[in-house]
Short mmCIF file of C-alpha atoms and ligand atoms in Angstrom, two decimals:
data_model
loop_
_atom_site.label_atom_id
_atom_site.label_comp_id
_atom_site.label_asym_id
_atom_site.label_seq_id
_atom_site.Cartn_x
_atom_site.Cartn_y
_atom_site.Cartn_z
CA UNK A 1 -7.10 27.49 10.69
CA UNK A 2 -9.83 27.30 12.70
CA UNK A 3 -12.50 27.56 9.47
CA UNK A 4 -10.60 24.51 7.70
CA UNK A 5 -12.40 21.86 9.53
CA UNK A 6 -15.71 23.61 10.41
CA UNK A 7 -17.90 21.03 8.23
CA UNK A 8 -15.65 18.27 10.67
CA UNK A 9 -16.07 19.35 13.53
CA UNK A 10 -19.93 20.67 13.45
CA UNK A 11 -20.12 17.31 12.99
CA UNK A 12 -22.49 15.84 15.71
CA UNK A 13 -20.40 12.29 15.51
CA UNK A 14 -16.93 14.27 15.20
CA UNK A 15 -16.72 17.82 16.77
CA UNK A 16 -14.23 19.96 18.56
CA UNK A 17 -13.43 17.32 20.67
CA UNK A 18 -12.60 14.69 17.92
CA UNK A 19 -10.72 17.11 15.92
CA UNK A 20 -8.49 17.15 17.99
CA UNK A 21 -8.03 13.15 18.62
CA UNK A 22 -7.76 13.68 14.73
CA UNK A 23 -4.50 15.64 14.82
CA UNK A 24 -2.94 13.72 17.06
CA UNK A 25 -3.37 11.06 15.32
CA UNK A 26 -1.02 8.84 13.50
CA UNK A 27 -2.44 6.73 10.33
CA UNK A 28 -0.27 4.25 8.20
CA UNK A 29 -1.42 4.01 4.57
CA UNK A 30 -0.10 0.25 3.50
CA UNK A 31 -0.17 0.45 -0.77
CA UNK A 32 -0.80 3.79 -2.34
CA UNK A 33 -2.54 2.62 -5.63
CA UNK A 34 -7.01 3.38 -6.35
CA UNK A 35 -7.78 2.38 -2.54
CA UNK A 36 -4.21 4.12 -0.89
CA UNK A 37 -4.32 7.09 -2.70
CA UNK A 38 -7.45 7.78 -2.11
CA UNK A 39 -7.73 7.24 1.63
CA UNK A 40 -4.66 9.76 1.88
CA UNK A 41 -6.53 12.18 0.15
CA UNK A 42 -9.72 12.10 1.88
CA UNK A 43 -7.94 11.52 5.51
CA UNK A 44 -5.15 14.29 4.99
CA UNK A 45 -8.14 16.43 3.94
CA UNK A 46 -9.97 15.18 7.19
CA UNK A 47 -6.72 16.65 9.12
CA UNK A 48 -5.33 13.88 10.10
CA UNK A 49 -1.26 14.62 12.36
CA UNK A 50 1.20 12.17 10.91
CA UNK A 51 0.49 10.37 7.79
CA UNK A 52 2.60 7.78 6.97
CA UNK A 53 2.54 6.09 3.60
CA UNK A 54 4.13 3.20 2.37
CA UNK A 55 4.62 1.69 -0.98
CA UNK A 56 6.90 -1.06 -3.55
CA UNK A 57 5.76 0.82 -6.42
CA UNK A 58 6.46 4.24 -9.48
CA UNK A 59 3.39 6.12 -10.57
CA UNK A 60 2.76 4.20 -14.27
CA UNK A 61 0.10 6.56 -16.77
CA UNK A 62 -2.58 3.07 -16.48
CA UNK A 63 -2.56 4.46 -12.44
CA UNK A 64 -3.55 7.59 -14.17
CA UNK A 65 -6.74 6.40 -14.58
CA UNK A 66 -8.83 5.53 -11.17
CA UNK A 67 -5.12 6.66 -8.64
CA UNK A 68 -6.33 9.70 -8.15
CA UNK A 69 -3.33 11.70 -6.37
CA UNK A 70 -1.24 11.07 -8.91
CA UNK A 71 -0.77 13.67 -12.35
CA UNK A 72 1.03 13.16 -15.46
CA UNK A 73 4.72 14.31 -14.81
CA UNK A 74 4.54 11.62 -11.67
CA UNK A 75 4.34 8.26 -14.40
CA UNK A 76 7.10 10.71 -16.72
CA UNK A 77 9.18 11.00 -13.90
CA UNK A 78 8.55 6.97 -12.63
CA UNK A 79 8.89 9.09 -9.53
CA UNK A 80 8.07 6.33 -6.04
CA UNK A 81 4.47 6.39 -5.53
CA UNK A 82 4.25 7.65 -2.07
CA UNK A 83 7.28 10.60 -1.84
CA UNK A 84 4.52 11.58 -5.28
CA UNK A 85 1.66 10.96 -2.88
CA UNK A 86 3.56 12.95 0.02
CA UNK A 87 4.43 16.04 -2.30
CA UNK A 88 0.49 16.31 -3.69
CA UNK A 89 -0.58 15.64 0.19
CA UNK A 90 1.38 19.05 1.35
CA UNK A 91 0.19 20.89 -1.03
CA UNK A 92 -4.01 20.09 0.06
CA UNK A 93 -3.45 20.18 3.52
CA UNK A 94 0.85 21.05 4.74
CA UNK A 95 -0.62 21.13 8.55
CA UNK A 96 0.46 17.24 8.26
CA UNK A 97 3.61 16.01 8.89
CA UNK A 98 3.98 13.48 6.33
CA UNK A 99 5.78 10.21 6.47
CA UNK A 100 6.30 8.02 3.16
CA UNK A 101 8.74 4.99 2.56
CA UNK A 102 9.24 3.88 -0.18
CA UNK A 103 10.19 -0.03 0.40
CA UNK A 104 7.93 -3.95 0.25
CA UNK A 105 6.81 -4.43 3.34
CA UNK A 106 8.42 -7.81 4.67
CA UNK A 107 8.79 -8.71 7.38
CA UNK A 108 11.85 -6.98 8.87
CA UNK A 109 11.03 -4.21 8.34
CA UNK A 110 5.75 -4.19 8.38
CA UNK A 111 5.74 -3.80 13.34
CA UNK A 112 8.42 -0.78 12.04
CA UNK A 113 6.31 0.27 9.42
CA UNK A 114 2.73 0.13 11.86
CA UNK A 115 4.22 0.82 14.75
CA UNK A 116 2.47 3.76 16.81
CA UNK A 117 -0.69 4.05 14.58
CA UNK A 118 -4.18 4.56 16.17
CA UNK A 119 -5.19 2.78 12.64
CA UNK A 120 -4.27 1.10 9.85
CA UNK A 121 -5.01 1.27 6.41
CA UNK A 122 -4.78 -1.42 3.57
CA UNK A 123 -4.07 -0.22 -0.39
CA UNK A 124 -2.34 -3.48 -0.95
CA UNK A 125 -2.86 -5.16 -4.40
CA UNK A 126 -1.21 -8.72 -2.77
CA UNK A 127 -3.27 -10.63 0.07
CA UNK A 128 0.38 -12.20 1.31
CA UNK A 129 1.58 -8.87 2.84
CA UNK A 130 -2.07 -8.34 3.84
CA UNK A 131 -1.74 -11.63 6.09
CA UNK A 132 2.19 -10.17 7.08
CA UNK A 133 -0.47 -6.25 8.51
CA UNK A 134 -1.90 -8.91 9.78
CA UNK A 135 -0.27 -10.62 11.73
CA UNK A 136 1.62 -7.47 12.86
CA UNK A 137 -1.85 -5.51 14.05
CA UNK A 138 -2.79 -8.04 15.42
CA UNK A 139 0.08 -8.76 17.70
CA UNK A 140 0.37 -4.56 18.54
CA UNK A 141 -3.02 -3.97 18.86
CA UNK A 142 -4.08 -2.17 16.42
CA UNK A 143 -7.48 -1.88 14.09
CA UNK A 144 -6.47 -2.19 10.36
CA UNK A 145 -9.68 -2.11 7.58
CA UNK A 146 -9.50 -4.57 4.77
CA UNK A 147 -10.22 -3.10 1.63
CA UNK A 148 -9.64 -4.93 -2.03
CA UNK A 149 -11.53 -4.23 -5.10
CA UNK A 150 -11.64 -6.13 -8.78
CA UNK A 151 -13.59 -5.00 -11.72
CA UNK A 152 -16.94 -3.64 -10.70
CA UNK A 153 -16.91 -5.07 -6.75
CA UNK A 154 -15.86 -3.97 -3.43
CA UNK A 155 -14.97 -5.43 -0.13
CA UNK A 156 -14.66 -3.83 3.79
CA UNK A 157 -13.81 -5.23 6.00
CA UNK A 158 -12.68 -3.06 9.44
CA UNK A 159 -10.52 -5.40 11.83
CA UNK A 160 -10.38 -5.25 15.39
CA UNK A 161 -7.75 -7.00 17.45
CA UNK A 162 -9.63 -8.63 19.99
CA UNK A 163 -13.11 -7.57 18.94
CA UNK A 164 -13.10 -8.55 15.14
CA UNK A 165 -12.80 -11.28 13.77
CA UNK A 166 -9.02 -11.55 11.71
CA UNK A 167 -8.28 -11.45 8.14
CA UNK A 168 -6.95 -15.87 9.50
CA UNK A 169 -10.37 -16.21 10.88
CA UNK A 170 -11.76 -14.93 7.11
CA UNK A 171 -9.31 -16.55 5.23
CA UNK A 172 -7.14 -18.85 6.74
CA UNK A 173 -3.31 -19.27 4.93
CA UNK A 174 -4.14 -16.55 2.45
CA UNK A 175 -0.44 -15.42 2.82
CA UNK A 176 0.32 -18.44 0.14
CA UNK A 177 -1.89 -17.22 -1.81
CA UNK A 178 0.59 -14.75 -2.88
CA UNK A 179 -0.28 -14.51 -6.53
CA UNK A 180 -4.37 -13.94 -7.09
CA UNK A 181 -6.34 -16.05 -9.88
CA UNK A 182 -7.67 -12.55 -10.63
CA UNK A 183 -5.87 -8.98 -11.45
CA UNK A 184 -6.28 -5.95 -11.82
CA UNK A 185 -4.40 -6.03 -15.01
CA UNK A 186 -6.94 -8.69 -16.18
CA UNK A 187 -9.64 -7.88 -15.18
CA UNK A 188 -9.50 -4.94 -15.03
CA UNK A 189 -10.96 -2.13 -12.38
CA UNK A 190 -14.00 0.61 -12.66
CA UNK A 191 -12.07 3.80 -10.07
CA UNK A 192 -15.54 4.83 -9.01
CA UNK A 193 -15.70 1.30 -6.72
CA UNK A 194 -12.19 2.36 -6.06
CA UNK A 195 -13.06 5.75 -4.87
CA UNK A 196 -16.25 4.14 -3.47
CA UNK A 197 -14.25 1.82 -1.47
CA UNK A 198 -11.37 4.01 -0.09
CA UNK A 199 -14.11 6.58 0.72
CA UNK A 200 -15.99 3.40 3.58
CA UNK A 201 -12.68 3.20 4.09
CA UNK A 202 -11.89 6.70 5.71
CA UNK A 203 -14.98 6.91 7.48
CA UNK A 204 -13.97 3.00 9.22
CA UNK A 205 -10.87 4.61 10.03
CA UNK A 206 -12.07 8.55 11.62
CA UNK A 207 -14.99 5.95 13.35
CA UNK A 208 -11.98 4.62 15.16
CA UNK A 209 -8.97 7.94 15.03
CA UNK A 210 -12.09 10.08 17.04
CA UNK A 211 -12.87 6.63 19.45
CA UNK A 212 -15.84 5.16 18.49
CA UNK A 213 -15.05 2.38 17.64
CA UNK A 214 -17.87 1.52 18.30
CA UNK A 215 -20.09 1.82 15.33
CA UNK A 216 -17.21 0.35 13.14
CA UNK A 217 -18.93 -2.35 10.27
CA UNK A 218 -19.46 -5.66 12.50
CA UNK A 219 -19.58 -7.02 8.62
CA UNK A 220 -17.78 -7.50 6.01
CA UNK A 221 -19.41 -4.19 2.97
CA UNK A 222 -19.35 -5.91 -0.37
CA UNK A 223 -20.97 -3.90 -2.89
CA UNK A 224 -21.06 -4.52 -6.78
CA UNK A 225 -21.72 -1.11 -8.44
CA UNK A 226 -22.71 -2.30 -12.33
CA UNK A 227 -25.62 -4.10 -11.06
CA UNK A 228 -25.88 -2.06 -7.83
CA UNK A 229 -26.01 -5.39 -5.48
CA UNK A 230 -24.55 -3.72 -2.40
CA UNK A 231 -24.46 -6.91 0.74
CA UNK A 232 -23.05 -7.69 4.75
CA UNK A 233 -21.99 -10.10 5.53
CA UNK A 234 -21.24 -12.18 8.82
CA UNK A 235 -18.05 -11.50 9.81
CA UNK A 236 -17.61 -14.19 12.59
CA UNK A 237 -14.30 -15.18 15.32
CA UNK A 238 -12.71 -18.02 15.35
CA UNK A 239 -11.64 -19.14 18.42
CA UNK A 240 -9.08 -21.42 17.58
CA UNK A 241 -7.63 -19.31 14.78
CA UNK A 242 -3.56 -19.24 14.70
CA UNK A 243 -3.22 -15.46 14.50
CA UNK A 244 -5.80 -13.85 16.86
CA UNK A 245 -6.82 -16.74 19.11
CA UNK A 246 -3.20 -18.29 19.84
CA UNK A 247 -0.92 -15.01 19.02
CA UNK A 248 1.75 -17.51 16.48
CA UNK A 249 2.83 -14.24 14.05
CA UNK A 250 4.51 -17.22 12.68
CA UNK A 251 5.38 -14.21 9.29
CA UNK A 252 6.61 -11.79 11.49
CA UNK A 253 8.87 -14.91 12.75
CA UNK A 254 10.50 -15.28 8.82
CA UNK A 255 12.93 -12.12 9.37
CA UNK A 256 14.26 -13.10 5.53
CA UNK A 257 12.99 -11.11 2.94
CA UNK A 258 11.40 -12.93 -0.18
CA UNK A 259 14.19 -12.76 -3.26
CA UNK A 260 11.40 -12.39 -5.96
CA UNK A 261 7.56 -11.50 -5.94
CA UNK A 262 5.75 -10.81 -8.72
CA UNK A 263 4.27 -7.69 -8.31
CA UNK A 264 0.32 -8.17 -8.71
CA UNK A 265 -1.02 -6.04 -12.15
CA UNK A 266 2.15 -5.23 -13.30
CA UNK A 267 3.81 -7.61 -15.08
CA UNK A 268 7.08 -7.26 -13.41
CA UNK A 269 8.89 -8.72 -10.93
CA UNK A 270 10.28 -7.18 -7.65
CA UNK A 271 14.02 -8.18 -6.59
CA UNK A 272 15.51 -7.79 -3.65
CA UNK A 273 19.34 -7.33 -3.43
CA UNK A 274 20.55 -10.21 -0.16
CA UNK A 275 21.51 -8.40 2.22
CA UNK A 276 24.86 -9.11 2.06
CA UNK A 277 25.58 -7.59 -1.59
CA UNK A 278 26.29 -3.81 -1.20
CA UNK A 279 25.03 -1.44 -4.04
CA UNK A 280 27.34 1.75 -5.12
CA UNK A 281 24.20 3.29 -6.46
CA UNK A 282 26.42 6.47 -8.47
CA UNK A 283 29.52 3.37 -9.27
CA UNK A 284 26.46 1.88 -10.78
CA UNK A 285 24.88 4.57 -12.81
CA UNK A 286 28.43 6.02 -14.22
CA UNK A 287 28.82 2.30 -15.28
CA UNK A 288 25.34 1.75 -17.28
CA UNK A 289 25.08 4.95 -18.78
CA UNK A 290 27.55 4.27 -20.70
CA UNK A 291 26.14 1.63 -22.66
CA UNK A 292 22.61 1.96 -22.15
CA UNK A 293 20.67 5.18 -21.59
CA UNK A 294 19.79 5.79 -18.01
CA UNK A 295 16.97 7.89 -16.88
CA UNK A 296 17.37 9.17 -12.38
CA UNK A 297 14.39 10.77 -10.71
CA UNK A 298 16.29 11.99 -6.70
CA UNK A 299 14.68 8.06 -5.77
CA UNK A 300 15.10 5.80 -8.73
CA UNK A 301 17.24 5.15 -12.08
CA UNK A 302 15.67 3.15 -14.86
CA UNK A 303 16.94 2.01 -18.02
CA UNK A 304 15.23 -0.05 -20.32
CA UNK A 305 17.67 -3.20 -21.15
CA UNK A 306 17.44 -6.58 -23.71
CA UNK A 307 14.17 -5.65 -23.86
CA UNK A 308 13.06 -5.05 -20.69
CA UNK A 309 12.44 -1.30 -18.51
CA UNK A 310 13.97 -1.77 -15.20
CA UNK A 311 14.06 0.96 -12.26
CA UNK A 312 16.60 0.50 -9.41
CA UNK A 313 15.89 1.95 -6.14
CA UNK A 314 18.98 3.58 -3.84
CA UNK A 315 19.32 0.27 -1.15
CA UNK A 316 18.87 -2.06 -4.99
CA UNK A 317 15.66 -3.67 -4.78
CA UNK A 318 15.07 -3.84 -8.07
CA UNK A 319 11.80 -3.90 -10.73
CA UNK A 320 11.94 -5.66 -13.91
CA UNK A 321 8.53 -5.10 -16.04
CA UNK A 322 7.92 -7.18 -19.25
CA UNK A 323 8.68 -10.20 -17.44
CA UNK A 324 6.59 -12.98 -15.99
CA UNK A 325 10.13 -16.01 -14.70
CA UNK A 326 11.75 -14.74 -11.10
CA UNK A 327 14.85 -17.31 -12.44
CA UNK A 328 15.14 -14.75 -16.07
CA UNK A 329 14.99 -11.18 -13.80
CA UNK A 330 16.88 -12.78 -11.70
CA UNK A 331 19.70 -12.93 -14.28
CA UNK A 332 19.37 -10.18 -15.91
CA UNK A 333 19.55 -8.78 -12.21
CA UNK A 334 23.22 -10.13 -12.17
CA UNK A 335 23.81 -8.99 -14.93
CA UNK A 336 23.26 -5.00 -14.87
CA UNK A 337 23.35 -4.61 -11.48
CA UNK A 338 25.01 -7.03 -10.06
CA UNK A 339 24.50 -9.25 -6.17
ZN1 LIG B 401 -8.17 -14.46 13.50
#
């Protein structure tokens, strides 16, 4: 065990003291797609003491091209990404405490998800959830590392509350941009770009964990891998920013979950059950099994109805694939699941 981190502790930037800080830290990875899964892999290998891994989705065949933690078996079994990631990472580094969370990140749980983190790493696919993470992290003074990639380019920004610009300084009101004009589904994403952005994010995370916050990039990183282009862009803090300047955390105060959300790049709609709807999961599985072919794993059931694949988690949250209209998705939910 002493030799496991030898190549890391010999680095003057980390050393034995840094390694102890790494082992004592909690890092949260939100979103376990291309960025999140690559980051989780690097951070687990580095020996982060506790890794909290949050994602709402299941592994799909289109993920395997770039989401380095997942295997064909995960896609065949529609395993939740958080559970699949934790299972693979345990085989890579069994000394770490893993906390897989299969849920949508929403105002009701985001502060709990980031609580106690030395740093939060962004592997998300939409700006609403990033804005939510930004507010939770600024409120609690937790650094977080924005990362994004699309096509052959990527961005990284390290956000240290009280020191650097926050996401809202850079992109005010970005929470409204729930449906980006471009998604990886239509635009594609080059696997190596995701790996590069994730490597940069992981390095930034490690700097923070070992107390070398002064070493993080004060600028926004832009990289275009196909055209060999790389630039550092200024990140200017806005003193009037409603989030980091005025400390108004409006998204956190919107306690209600959204009833539906389109999932970026998935041609799918997610349905959140209303709070009053309590579902008997076993009864649902039994009832559906009488009329449909129902597949299951310990976390969810999956079936095909009215030409759509449907995944239902134990808490009643569902994802309906091949559908864009939230109303049509809700009516399919009502027909087969209830609510
Ligand atoms: Zn700000």
